[in-house]
Amino acid sequence: MTPARSVAAGVFVASLVAGTAADRAPARAPIEIGGYRVLAVDLHTHSSMWSDGALTPWGLVLEAERQGLDAIAITGHNDLFDGRVGHAFARAASRVIVLPGEEILSDPDYHLIAVGVRELVGFRQPAADAIDAIHRQGGVAIAAHPIREFWHGYDAAALQRLDGAEICHPLIFGREGAQQELEAFAARAPLAAIGSSDAHGVGPMGLCRTYVFAGEASERGIIDALRAKRTVVFGGGGAVYGDPALVRLAAGDARLRDNPAVKRKAGVLDVFSRLGGIIGLAGLLLF
Amino acid sequence: MRLSPEARALVSPADVFRGLAGGRGGGAWLLARRPLALLLAMGSTVSILAGGRLTARLVVDGAISFAFIPIFEIAALAVVLRRIPRRVPLAQAVDVVFTANGPWILWMLAASTIASIAGPEELPRWTSRPRLYFVAAATAIAIAWFVRLELSAFRWALERTRREAISDVALHRALAWPAAAVYFFAFALWPMIVGMLRR
């Protein structure tokens, strides 16, 4: 190994050690507000098995811990396998609750999140029928990133049956008018406010998250709270969405308002691990 | 200071791949070293993009997630090698052809740099227009550059004629890229295709 390559390898390894040392889940005490257990959940995540994500199902669970999430739904594209894998892993090795689910892609009509289902729901059917199929399994149906191009898939029958709609999604940070379109969709029916990161590996999981006001910290507790629309979401520009009574309780609570995926202060180890890692990797390519 | 074959191949591929011609035997390390380096780069990129830092947990997880890429590349290369009359050990061919991955590593370094500078709320902008056009252009450049390098690898290191090298690369790409896309997008692929056709 040349001296320059040795230096590059050393910088890379030092960065990896620094980043790994800083890689700890934030300490969080359970949050109780208004007699409810408040859980931070991300109901729309994708794994690399096989849903064009960048992390394995067990990697999603471990990352959820680091991002201060209490629960996630792993929602494979027209697929339940990764959700089942993540669910089994979490039960064995994590405090994070994993809800099996799927993202039903019925392009170009609708994208629909099914949370808490055990059997695949067909994508070659109108949204209302897919929602009925989700409900028959005891799950909840959430409109995924319902920007204007997906509206036509949700007719009156589907809107009447929907449980929730994503009102905070990373699209609001990148696409002009997305926030207004999500708000306009949510105004069409009484829907639970949902914040989801649609995590594929670009950007942190939990960037948008839902605070679920559950009777208990369990899969059933989360599903029941979603069905009862007991949710609060902190969106872009300081907006807060959800059940008005719960919004009043939650809006000023810093434990909920300060999203660790956004507000976490990058420490020296973080910065060194990122920059050193890039420099080390570039050195390994060059030399 | 001597640059690596990957770095030199970026600017003068013919010279580098001529130097890599000839038998260097086989062996597990020769077969694995460049695919592992590619996986290290992919795992590191995933770690910085998804977690905002370089951690062993995310690097390994990202490498596992994207291990299908070198696996499909090597499997496709094994098929292409069957067309070459003189026997070229798979390990040697893998070592040579994976030297052409410099443009992809540069692409990953650029993505990691952007992710390091951008905040969590800034990163999604790169997945929407107009910045998505910049990402698409960078990807198109990486593809063109990589294909140019792979052509040189077949032409000079594996000692194929120009026409044979073009045919080899075309077959390699026709096998490896669709297989990787089918694996990666899996069940979403069909609805995506239907959606694109109906839009």
Tab-separated table of C-alpha atoms in Angstrom:
chain	number	residue	atom	x	y	z
A	1	MET	CA	0.000	0.000	0.000
A	2	THR	CA	1.394	3.408	-0.956
A	3	PRO	CA	1.875	6.021	1.807
A	4	ALA	CA	-0.883	8.214	0.320
A	5	ARG	CA	-3.307	5.287	0.257
A	6	SER	CA	-2.398	4.438	3.854
A	7	VAL	CA	-3.187	8.005	4.923
A	8	ALA	CA	-6.519	7.890	3.044
A	9	ALA	CA	-7.404	4.553	4.670
A	10	GLY	CA	-6.457	5.971	8.085
A	11	VAL	CA	-8.667	9.036	7.616
A	12	PHE	CA	-11.561	6.847	6.482
A	13	VAL	CA	-11.242	4.458	9.432
A	14	ALA	CA	-10.929	7.351	11.919
A	15	SER	CA	-14.109	8.882	10.439
A	16	LEU	CA	-15.911	5.576	10.720
A	17	VAL	CA	-14.874	5.228	14.367
A	18	ALA	CA	-15.970	8.820	15.112
A	19	GLY	CA	-19.344	8.357	13.423
A	20	THR	CA	-19.944	5.029	15.118
A	21	ALA	CA	-19.098	6.541	18.515
A	22	ALA	CA	-21.672	9.303	17.903
A	23	ASP	CA	-24.306	6.830	16.682
A	24	ARG	CA	-26.528	6.594	19.735
A	25	ALA	CA	-30.287	6.700	20.116
A	26	PRO	CA	-31.428	9.905	21.882
A	27	ALA	CA	-32.505	9.403	25.481
A	28	ARG	CA	-36.279	9.917	25.625
A	29	ALA	CA	-38.694	9.470	28.451
A	30	PRO	CA	-42.202	8.215	27.558
A	31	ILE	CA	-44.513	11.138	26.762
A	32	GLU	CA	-47.997	11.311	28.261
A	33	ILE	CA	-50.371	14.130	27.379
A	34	GLY	CA	-54.070	14.390	28.163
A	35	GLY	CA	-54.169	10.842	29.467
A	36	TYR	CA	-52.768	9.438	26.251
A	37	ARG	CA	-49.414	7.839	25.551
A	38	VAL	CA	-47.933	9.961	22.751
A	39	LEU	CA	-45.907	7.949	20.249
A	40	ALA	CA	-43.710	9.308	17.463
A	41	VAL	CA	-44.394	7.166	14.409
A	42	ASP	CA	-43.377	7.099	10.768
A	43	LEU	CA	-45.975	5.154	8.807
A	44	HIS	CA	-44.310	5.154	5.399
A	45	THR	CA	-40.827	3.622	5.030
A	46	HIS	CA	-39.225	1.469	2.354
A	47	SER	CA	-36.506	-1.140	2.638
A	48	SER	CA	-34.044	-2.559	0.151
A	49	MET	CA	-35.932	-5.841	0.242
A	50	TRP	CA	-37.532	-5.146	-2.366
A	51	SER	CA	-38.920	-1.685	-2.324
A	52	ASP	CA	-36.173	0.561	-3.720
A	53	GLY	CA	-34.984	1.616	-0.285
A	54	ALA	CA	-31.374	1.884	0.842
A	55	LEU	CA	-31.585	0.072	4.199
A	56	THR	CA	-32.546	-3.476	5.083
A	57	PRO	CA	-35.749	-4.011	7.108
A	58	TRP	CA	-33.682	-4.522	10.271
A	59	GLY	CA	-31.610	-1.474	9.313
A	60	LEU	CA	-34.821	0.580	9.195
A	61	VAL	CA	-35.688	-0.550	12.722
A	62	LEU	CA	-32.255	0.391	14.083
A	63	GLU	CA	-32.341	3.729	12.264
A	64	ALA	CA	-35.814	4.436	13.687
A	65	GLU	CA	-34.333	4.098	17.198
A	66	ARG	CA	-31.609	6.611	16.306
A	67	GLN	CA	-34.189	9.057	14.930
A	68	GLY	CA	-36.222	8.983	18.146
A	69	LEU	CA	-39.194	7.101	16.707
A	70	ASP	CA	-41.381	4.811	18.801
A	71	ALA	CA	-42.929	2.975	15.872
A	72	ILE	CA	-42.663	2.609	12.113
A	73	ALA	CA	-44.660	0.935	9.398
A	74	ILE	CA	-42.518	-0.779	6.785
A	75	THR	CA	-44.548	-0.364	3.642
A	76	GLY	CA	-43.200	-2.342	0.712
A	77	HIS	CA	-44.470	-1.485	-2.739
A	78	ASN	CA	-47.300	-3.975	-3.290
A	79	ASP	CA	-45.387	-6.274	-0.966
A	80	LEU	CA	-45.537	-7.332	2.684
A	81	PHE	CA	-42.364	-9.376	2.988
A	82	ASP	CA	-40.024	-6.639	4.259
A	83	GLY	CA	-42.646	-5.544	6.777
A	84	ARG	CA	-42.810	-9.068	8.132
A	85	VAL	CA	-39.003	-9.268	8.370
A	86	GLY	CA	-38.807	-5.918	10.158
A	87	HIS	CA	-41.656	-6.903	12.470
A	88	ALA	CA	-39.912	-10.146	13.465
A	89	PHE	CA	-36.592	-8.361	14.003
A	90	ALA	CA	-38.151	-5.627	16.137
A	91	ARG	CA	-39.955	-8.122	18.356
A	92	ALA	CA	-36.668	-9.915	18.972
A	93	ALA	CA	-34.217	-7.064	19.291
A	94	SER	CA	-35.719	-3.572	19.511
A	95	ARG	CA	-38.050	-1.369	21.521
A	96	VAL	CA	-39.415	0.083	18.256
A	97	ILE	CA	-42.887	-1.156	17.325
A	98	VAL	CA	-43.065	-2.262	13.703
A	99	LEU	CA	-46.420	-2.330	11.982
A	100	PRO	CA	-46.428	-4.508	8.885
A	101	GLY	CA	-47.912	-2.751	5.911
A	102	GLU	CA	-47.663	-2.024	2.245
A	103	GLU	CA	-47.840	0.906	-0.140
A	104	ILE	CA	-50.393	-0.038	-2.736
A	105	LEU	CA	-49.210	1.430	-6.017
A	106	SER	CA	-51.995	1.752	-8.506
A	107	ASP	CA	-50.275	4.083	-10.919
A	108	PRO	CA	-51.236	6.573	-12.118
A	109	ASP	CA	-54.404	6.618	-10.012
A	110	TYR	CA	-53.437	6.417	-6.360
A	111	HIS	CA	-50.756	5.438	-3.861
A	112	LEU	CA	-52.328	4.077	-0.681
A	113	ILE	CA	-50.659	3.082	2.578
A	114	ALA	CA	-52.125	0.037	4.293
A	115	VAL	CA	-51.010	-0.223	7.919
A	116	GLY	CA	-51.628	-3.247	10.096
A	117	VAL	CA	-52.511	-5.700	7.319
A	118	ARG	CA	-51.352	-9.313	7.105
A	119	GLU	CA	-52.411	-10.169	3.532
A	120	LEU	CA	-51.610	-8.347	0.302
A	121	VAL	CA	-54.255	-5.996	-1.000
A	122	GLY	CA	-54.680	-6.041	-4.780
A	123	PHE	CA	-53.639	-2.941	-6.684
A	124	ARG	CA	-55.838	-3.506	-9.716
A	125	GLN	CA	-59.005	-2.170	-8.068
A	126	PRO	CA	-60.544	1.215	-7.311
A	127	ALA	CA	-59.235	2.929	-4.183
A	128	ALA	CA	-62.560	2.472	-2.337
A	129	ASP	CA	-62.406	-1.310	-2.819
A	130	ALA	CA	-58.754	-1.415	-1.717
A	131	ILE	CA	-59.670	0.557	1.436
A	132	ASP	CA	-62.505	-1.877	2.192
A	133	ALA	CA	-60.038	-4.755	1.830
A	134	ILE	CA	-57.664	-3.039	4.293
A	135	HIS	CA	-60.475	-2.480	6.793
A	136	ARG	CA	-61.587	-6.129	6.559
A	137	GLN	CA	-58.092	-7.048	7.827
A	138	GLY	CA	-58.355	-4.608	10.732
A	139	GLY	CA	-55.893	-2.159	9.169
A	140	VAL	CA	-56.035	1.541	8.406
A	141	ALA	CA	-55.817	3.222	5.001
A	142	ILE	CA	-53.801	6.391	4.449
A	143	ALA	CA	-53.516	8.375	1.232
A	144	ALA	CA	-49.805	8.514	0.376
A	145	HIS	CA	-48.415	11.910	-0.708
A	146	PRO	CA	-51.766	12.989	-2.220
A	147	ILE	CA	-50.479	15.809	-4.373
A	148	ARG	CA	-52.747	16.877	-7.206
A	149	GLU	CA	-51.590	14.210	-9.695
A	150	PHE	CA	-52.980	11.467	-7.408
A	151	TRP	CA	-56.302	13.096	-6.580
A	152	HIS	CA	-58.334	11.540	-9.370
A	153	GLY	CA	-57.831	8.062	-7.876
A	154	TYR	CA	-59.787	9.131	-4.798
A	155	ASP	CA	-63.447	9.496	-5.704
A	156	ALA	CA	-66.194	10.319	-3.184
A	157	ALA	CA	-66.520	6.663	-2.133
A	158	ALA	CA	-62.791	6.405	-1.427
A	159	LEU	CA	-62.666	9.694	0.486
A	160	GLN	CA	-65.559	8.542	2.647
A	161	ARG	CA	-63.645	5.374	3.576
A	162	LEU	CA	-60.117	6.772	4.008
A	163	ASP	CA	-58.733	6.929	7.564
A	164	GLY	CA	-55.978	9.454	7.005
A	165	ALA	CA	-53.853	11.370	4.536
A	166	GLU	CA	-50.233	12.470	4.549
A	167	ILE	CA	-50.170	16.183	5.183
A	168	CYS	CA	-46.453	16.331	5.912
A	169	HIS	CA	-44.187	14.556	3.428
A	170	PRO	CA	-40.640	15.430	2.272
A	171	LEU	CA	-42.228	16.703	-0.964
A	172	ILE	CA	-43.202	19.869	0.920
A	173	PHE	CA	-39.516	20.755	1.237
A	174	GLY	CA	-38.721	20.167	-2.413
A	175	ARG	CA	-41.737	20.718	-4.613
A	176	GLU	CA	-43.388	24.051	-5.218
A	177	GLY	CA	-46.996	24.081	-3.990
A	178	ALA	CA	-46.881	20.578	-2.477
A	179	GLN	CA	-47.878	21.762	1.013
A	180	GLN	CA	-50.947	23.552	-0.342
A	181	GLU	CA	-51.949	20.505	-2.402
A	182	LEU	CA	-51.666	18.172	0.612
A	183	GLU	CA	-53.701	20.607	2.721
A	184	ALA	CA	-56.350	20.902	0.000
A	185	PHE	CA	-56.664	17.112	-0.188
A	186	ALA	CA	-56.985	16.824	3.598
A	187	ALA	CA	-59.773	19.417	3.547
A	188	ARG	CA	-61.924	17.178	1.323
A	189	ALA	CA	-62.818	14.731	4.118
A	190	PRO	CA	-62.435	14.264	7.881
A	191	LEU	CA	-59.063	12.502	7.821
A	192	ALA	CA	-56.382	11.790	10.403
A	193	ALA	CA	-53.393	14.072	9.847
A	194	ILE	CA	-50.357	11.974	8.969
A	195	GLY	CA	-46.706	12.953	8.678
A	196	SER	CA	-44.448	10.409	7.003
A	197	SER	CA	-40.942	10.463	5.610
A	198	ASP	CA	-41.491	7.979	2.738
A	199	ALA	CA	-37.942	6.929	3.658
A	200	HIS	CA	-35.975	5.512	0.741
A	201	GLY	CA	-32.568	6.408	2.167
A	202	VAL	CA	-32.228	9.978	0.905
A	203	GLY	CA	-32.649	12.110	4.003
A	204	PRO	CA	-33.502	11.052	7.529
A	205	MET	CA	-36.329	8.760	8.515
A	206	GLY	CA	-38.873	10.638	10.602
A	207	LEU	CA	-38.239	13.953	8.818
A	208	CYS	CA	-42.027	14.115	8.761
A	209	ARG	CA	-43.622	12.136	11.594
A	210	THR	CA	-46.997	11.581	13.211
A	211	TYR	CA	-47.641	11.940	16.914
A	212	VAL	CA	-50.214	9.313	17.734
A	213	PHE	CA	-52.224	9.737	20.936
A	214	ALA	CA	-52.623	6.091	21.853
A	215	GLY	CA	-54.285	4.330	24.747
A	216	GLU	CA	-51.258	2.056	24.987
A	217	ALA	CA	-47.851	1.680	23.347
A	218	SER	CA	-48.677	-1.257	21.117
A	219	GLU	CA	-49.595	-2.074	17.523
A	220	ARG	CA	-53.261	-2.236	18.498
A	221	GLY	CA	-53.020	1.028	20.415
A	222	ILE	CA	-51.571	2.799	17.369
A	223	ILE	CA	-54.126	1.343	14.946
A	224	ASP	CA	-57.018	2.291	17.246
A	225	ALA	CA	-55.687	5.838	17.650
A	226	LEU	CA	-55.263	6.249	13.877
A	227	ARG	CA	-58.790	5.013	13.292
A	228	ALA	CA	-60.052	7.488	15.914
A	229	LYS	CA	-57.967	10.223	14.205
A	230	ARG	CA	-56.072	11.033	17.409
A	231	THR	CA	-52.991	12.423	15.685
A	232	VAL	CA	-50.942	15.599	15.580
A	233	VAL	CA	-48.437	16.531	12.877
A	234	PHE	CA	-45.932	19.380	12.860
A	235	GLY	CA	-45.576	20.474	9.239
A	236	GLY	CA	-43.451	22.954	7.361
A	237	GLY	CA	-43.329	26.610	8.381
A	238	GLY	CA	-44.544	25.948	11.929
A	239	ALA	CA	-47.969	24.639	10.886
A	240	VAL	CA	-49.620	22.094	13.194
A	241	TYR	CA	-52.328	19.733	11.938
A	242	GLY	CA	-54.622	17.173	13.510
A	243	ASP	CA	-57.378	16.781	16.063
A	244	PRO	CA	-58.031	20.392	17.237
A	245	ALA	CA	-58.228	19.452	20.930
A	246	LEU	CA	-54.985	17.502	20.740
A	247	VAL	CA	-53.304	20.249	18.705
A	248	ARG	CA	-54.060	22.665	21.552
A	249	LEU	CA	-52.438	20.272	24.009
A	250	ALA	CA	-49.423	19.481	21.842
A	251	ALA	CA	-48.604	22.686	19.959
A	252	GLY	CA	-46.477	24.228	22.676
A	253	ASP	CA	-44.793	21.044	23.836
A	254	ALA	CA	-41.100	21.187	22.916
A	255	ARG	CA	-40.802	17.392	23.227
A	256	LEU	CA	-43.063	17.080	20.205
A	257	ARG	CA	-42.264	20.293	18.349
A	258	ASP	CA	-38.511	19.717	18.178
A	259	ASN	CA	-38.130	16.897	15.674
A	260	PRO	CA	-34.826	15.114	16.431
A	261	ALA	CA	-34.412	14.282	12.728
A	262	VAL	CA	-34.269	18.036	12.018
A	263	LYS	CA	-33.166	19.730	15.201
A	264	ARG	CA	-30.451	17.361	16.313
A	265	LYS	CA	-27.319	19.421	16.651
A	266	ALA	CA	-24.458	17.969	14.663
A	267	GLY	CA	-21.597	17.341	17.051
A	268	VAL	CA	-17.905	17.435	16.240
A	269	LEU	CA	-17.866	13.662	15.753
A	270	ASP	CA	-20.728	13.864	13.232
A	271	VAL	CA	-19.055	16.563	11.163
A	272	PHE	CA	-15.689	14.805	11.271
A	273	SER	CA	-17.233	11.472	10.297
A	274	ARG	CA	-18.975	12.992	7.266
A	275	LEU	CA	-16.161	15.135	5.936
A	276	GLY	CA	-13.374	12.735	6.897
A	277	GLY	CA	-15.305	9.875	5.347
A	278	ILE	CA	-15.656	11.707	2.036
A	279	ILE	CA	-12.007	12.806	2.026
A	280	GLY	CA	-10.846	9.290	2.978
A	281	LEU	CA	-12.995	7.674	0.301
A	282	ALA	CA	-11.796	10.157	-2.314
A	283	GLY	CA	-8.224	9.365	-1.289
A	284	LEU	CA	-8.862	5.633	-1.646
A	285	LEU	CA	-10.210	6.243	-5.170
A	286	LEU	CA	-7.314	8.498	-6.136
A	287	PHE	CA	-4.418	6.562	-4.646
B	1	MET	CA	2.726	10.462	-6.200
B	2	ARG	CA	1.307	7.488	-8.059
B	3	LEU	CA	-2.443	7.497	-8.722
B	4	SER	CA	-4.599	4.367	-8.565
B	5	PRO	CA	-5.628	2.541	-11.776
B	6	GLU	CA	-9.230	3.733	-11.196
B	7	ALA	CA	-8.126	7.383	-11.062
B	8	ARG	CA	-5.774	7.119	-14.048
B	9	ALA	CA	-8.434	5.262	-16.066
B	10	LEU	CA	-10.737	8.271	-15.683
B	11	VAL	CA	-8.445	10.352	-17.920
B	12	SER	CA	-6.423	7.885	-19.993
B	13	PRO	CA	-8.321	4.599	-20.066
B	14	ALA	CA	-6.473	3.035	-23.008
B	15	ASP	CA	-3.075	3.376	-21.305
B	16	VAL	CA	-4.348	1.969	-18.024
B	17	PHE	CA	-6.212	-0.982	-19.501
B	18	ARG	CA	-3.289	-1.841	-21.830
B	19	GLY	CA	-1.202	-2.085	-18.672
B	20	LEU	CA	-3.776	-4.403	-17.094
B	21	ALA	CA	-3.696	-6.817	-20.050
B	22	GLY	CA	-2.183	-10.238	-19.617
B	23	GLY	CA	-2.592	-12.988	-17.103
B	24	ARG	CA	-2.479	-12.201	-13.402
B	25	GLY	CA	-3.923	-15.532	-12.393
B	26	GLY	CA	-7.080	-15.917	-10.349
B	27	GLY	CA	-7.692	-16.039	-6.662
B	28	ALA	CA	-10.420	-15.007	-4.287
B	29	TRP	CA	-8.797	-11.676	-3.361
B	30	LEU	CA	-8.457	-10.638	-6.999
B	31	LEU	CA	-12.114	-11.533	-7.512
B	32	ALA	CA	-13.329	-9.698	-4.406
B	33	ARG	CA	-11.147	-6.630	-3.886
B	34	ARG	CA	-12.713	-4.197	-6.385
B	35	PRO	CA	-16.332	-5.323	-5.811
B	36	LEU	CA	-15.719	-4.867	-2.062
B	37	ALA	CA	-14.271	-1.394	-2.677
B	38	LEU	CA	-17.404	-0.523	-4.660
B	39	LEU	CA	-19.586	-1.821	-1.816
B	40	LEU	CA	-17.597	0.254	0.674
B	41	ALA	CA	-18.296	3.365	-1.409
B	42	MET	CA	-21.994	2.491	-1.703
B	43	GLY	CA	-22.335	1.726	2.015
B	44	SER	CA	-20.602	4.989	2.919
B	45	THR	CA	-22.886	6.971	0.618
B	46	VAL	CA	-25.976	5.341	2.138
B	47	SER	CA	-24.674	6.096	5.628
B	48	ILE	CA	-24.157	9.795	4.928
B	49	LEU	CA	-27.415	10.194	2.988
B	50	ALA	CA	-29.669	8.284	5.383
B	51	GLY	CA	-28.002	8.930	8.738
B	52	GLY	CA	-26.022	12.136	8.273
B	53	ARG	CA	-22.840	10.487	9.486
B	54	LEU	CA	-20.479	7.644	8.639
B	55	THR	CA	-21.256	4.739	10.963
B	56	ALA	CA	-20.261	1.083	10.816
B	57	ARG	CA	-23.931	0.103	11.235
B	58	LEU	CA	-25.154	2.060	8.220
B	59	VAL	CA	-22.103	1.352	6.041
B	60	VAL	CA	-22.591	-2.400	6.504
B	61	ASP	CA	-26.356	-2.122	6.052
B	62	GLY	CA	-25.981	-0.062	2.887
B	63	ALA	CA	-23.395	-2.501	1.536
B	64	ILE	CA	-25.746	-5.435	2.187
B	65	SER	CA	-28.606	-3.538	0.560
B	66	PHE	CA	-26.658	-2.829	-2.606
B	67	ALA	CA	-24.654	-6.090	-2.781
B	68	PHE	CA	-26.960	-7.140	-5.588
B	69	ILE	CA	-25.209	-4.694	-7.932
B	70	PRO	CA	-21.736	-6.326	-7.957
B	71	ILE	CA	-23.390	-9.764	-7.842
B	72	PHE	CA	-25.406	-9.069	-10.995
B	73	GLU	CA	-22.392	-7.381	-12.611
B	74	ILE	CA	-20.179	-10.409	-11.962
B	75	ALA	CA	-22.849	-12.908	-13.060
B	76	ALA	CA	-23.388	-10.972	-16.302
B	77	LEU	CA	-19.637	-10.761	-16.847
B	78	ALA	CA	-19.356	-14.545	-16.459
B	79	VAL	CA	-21.872	-14.880	-19.306
B	80	VAL	CA	-19.967	-12.409	-21.491
B	81	LEU	CA	-16.671	-14.222	-20.870
B	82	ARG	CA	-18.106	-17.363	-22.440
B	83	ARG	CA	-18.029	-15.514	-25.782
B	84	ILE	CA	-14.293	-14.846	-25.533
B	85	PRO	CA	-12.356	-17.662	-27.252
B	86	ARG	CA	-9.187	-17.436	-25.155
B	87	ARG	CA	-9.707	-18.353	-21.539
B	88	VAL	CA	-9.807	-15.343	-19.211
B	89	PRO	CA	-10.135	-16.199	-15.498
B	90	LEU	CA	-13.286	-14.622	-14.024
B	91	ALA	CA	-11.295	-13.084	-11.159
B	92	GLN	CA	-9.004	-11.318	-13.604
B	93	ALA	CA	-11.893	-10.066	-15.728
B	94	VAL	CA	-13.762	-8.798	-12.653
B	95	ASP	CA	-10.660	-6.974	-11.436
B	96	VAL	CA	-10.208	-5.301	-14.810
B	97	VAL	CA	-13.843	-4.425	-15.538
B	98	PHE	CA	-14.506	-3.091	-12.011
B	99	THR	CA	-11.586	-0.680	-12.533
B	100	ALA	CA	-14.027	1.164	-14.821
B	101	ASN	CA	-16.277	2.115	-11.868
B	102	GLY	CA	-14.447	5.396	-11.147
B	103	PRO	CA	-17.262	7.570	-12.570
B	104	TRP	CA	-19.789	5.922	-10.251
B	105	ILE	CA	-17.532	6.446	-7.246
B	106	LEU	CA	-17.176	10.118	-8.220
B	107	TRP	CA	-20.990	10.316	-8.488
B	108	MET	CA	-21.315	8.841	-4.988
B	109	LEU	CA	-18.703	11.237	-3.606
B	110	ALA	CA	-20.634	14.153	-5.099
B	111	ALA	CA	-23.908	12.881	-3.588
B	112	SER	CA	-22.239	12.425	-0.191
B	113	THR	CA	-20.755	15.914	-0.336
B	114	ILE	CA	-24.141	17.463	-1.138
B	115	ALA	CA	-25.779	15.464	1.664
B	116	SER	CA	-23.063	16.595	4.079
B	117	ILE	CA	-23.608	20.249	3.297
B	118	ALA	CA	-27.405	20.245	2.921
B	119	GLY	CA	-29.598	20.085	6.011
B	120	PRO	CA	-32.279	17.383	6.418
B	121	GLU	CA	-34.989	19.648	5.016
B	122	GLU	CA	-32.766	20.708	2.112
B	123	LEU	CA	-31.983	17.179	0.885
B	124	PRO	CA	-35.483	16.408	-0.519
B	125	ARG	CA	-35.046	19.330	-2.937
B	126	TRP	CA	-32.572	17.136	-4.845
B	127	THR	CA	-35.329	14.609	-5.548
B	128	SER	CA	-37.673	17.183	-7.093
B	129	ARG	CA	-37.430	19.454	-10.106
B	130	PRO	CA	-35.432	21.583	-10.924
B	131	ARG	CA	-32.515	20.047	-8.978
B	132	LEU	CA	-33.570	16.582	-10.102
B	133	TYR	CA	-32.487	17.635	-13.625
B	134	PHE	CA	-28.997	18.263	-12.259
B	135	VAL	CA	-28.969	14.783	-10.660
B	136	ALA	CA	-30.227	13.249	-13.916
B	137	ALA	CA	-27.545	15.066	-15.923
B	138	ALA	CA	-24.809	13.940	-13.514
B	139	THR	CA	-26.107	10.373	-13.762
B	140	ALA	CA	-26.163	10.533	-17.567
B	141	ILE	CA	-22.550	11.761	-17.563
B	142	ALA	CA	-21.549	8.942	-15.168
B	143	ILE	CA	-23.233	6.351	-17.393
B	144	ALA	CA	-21.567	7.640	-20.575
B	145	TRP	CA	-18.164	7.906	-18.898
B	146	PHE	CA	-18.479	4.449	-17.334
B	147	VAL	CA	-19.482	2.826	-20.658
B	148	ARG	CA	-16.515	4.514	-22.344
B	149	LEU	CA	-14.204	3.065	-19.671
B	150	GLU	CA	-15.767	-0.384	-19.834
B	151	LEU	CA	-15.307	-0.389	-23.603
B	152	SER	CA	-11.630	0.344	-23.046
B	153	ALA	CA	-11.416	-2.444	-20.485
B	154	PHE	CA	-12.744	-5.006	-22.936
B	155	ARG	CA	-10.808	-3.547	-25.870
B	156	TRP	CA	-7.375	-3.296	-24.291
B	157	ALA	CA	-7.231	-5.401	-21.115
B	158	LEU	CA	-9.264	-8.318	-22.437
B	159	GLU	CA	-7.745	-7.847	-25.932
B	160	ARG	CA	-10.951	-7.698	-27.962
B	161	THR	CA	-11.380	-5.964	-31.323
B	162	ARG	CA	-13.333	-2.699	-31.311
B	163	ARG	CA	-16.438	-4.395	-32.687
B	164	GLU	CA	-16.163	-7.272	-30.215
B	165	ALA	CA	-15.686	-4.873	-27.303
B	166	ILE	CA	-18.826	-2.942	-28.267
B	167	SER	CA	-20.755	-6.194	-28.493
B	168	ASP	CA	-19.372	-7.403	-25.128
B	169	VAL	CA	-20.278	-4.167	-23.346
B	170	ALA	CA	-23.736	-4.126	-24.934
B	171	LEU	CA	-24.383	-7.672	-23.724
B	172	HIS	CA	-22.933	-6.970	-20.264
B	173	ARG	CA	-25.147	-3.915	-19.853
B	174	ALA	CA	-28.198	-5.667	-21.344
B	175	LEU	CA	-27.865	-8.400	-18.737
B	176	ALA	CA	-26.675	-6.554	-15.623
B	177	TRP	CA	-28.699	-3.326	-15.642
B	178	PRO	CA	-32.192	-4.734	-16.258
B	179	ALA	CA	-31.572	-7.527	-13.730
B	180	ALA	CA	-30.500	-4.972	-11.129
B	181	ALA	CA	-33.499	-2.735	-11.916
B	182	VAL	CA	-35.928	-5.655	-11.609
B	183	TYR	CA	-34.385	-6.641	-8.266
B	184	PHE	CA	-34.315	-3.067	-6.929
B	185	PHE	CA	-37.788	-1.923	-7.983
B	186	ALA	CA	-39.284	-5.432	-7.854
B	187	PHE	CA	-43.025	-5.313	-7.278
B	188	ALA	CA	-43.221	-1.597	-8.029
B	189	LEU	CA	-41.836	-2.005	-11.519
B	190	TRP	CA	-44.999	-3.169	-13.268
B	191	PRO	CA	-47.315	-0.491	-11.792
B	192	MET	CA	-44.598	2.102	-12.572
B	193	ILE	CA	-44.436	1.018	-16.214
B	194	VAL	CA	-48.227	0.941	-16.510
B	195	GLY	CA	-48.422	4.358	-14.864
B	196	MET	CA	-45.831	5.867	-17.219
B	197	LEU	CA	-47.658	4.466	-20.257
B	198	ARG	CA	-51.038	5.743	-19.080
B	199	ARG	CA	-49.851	9.225	-18.083
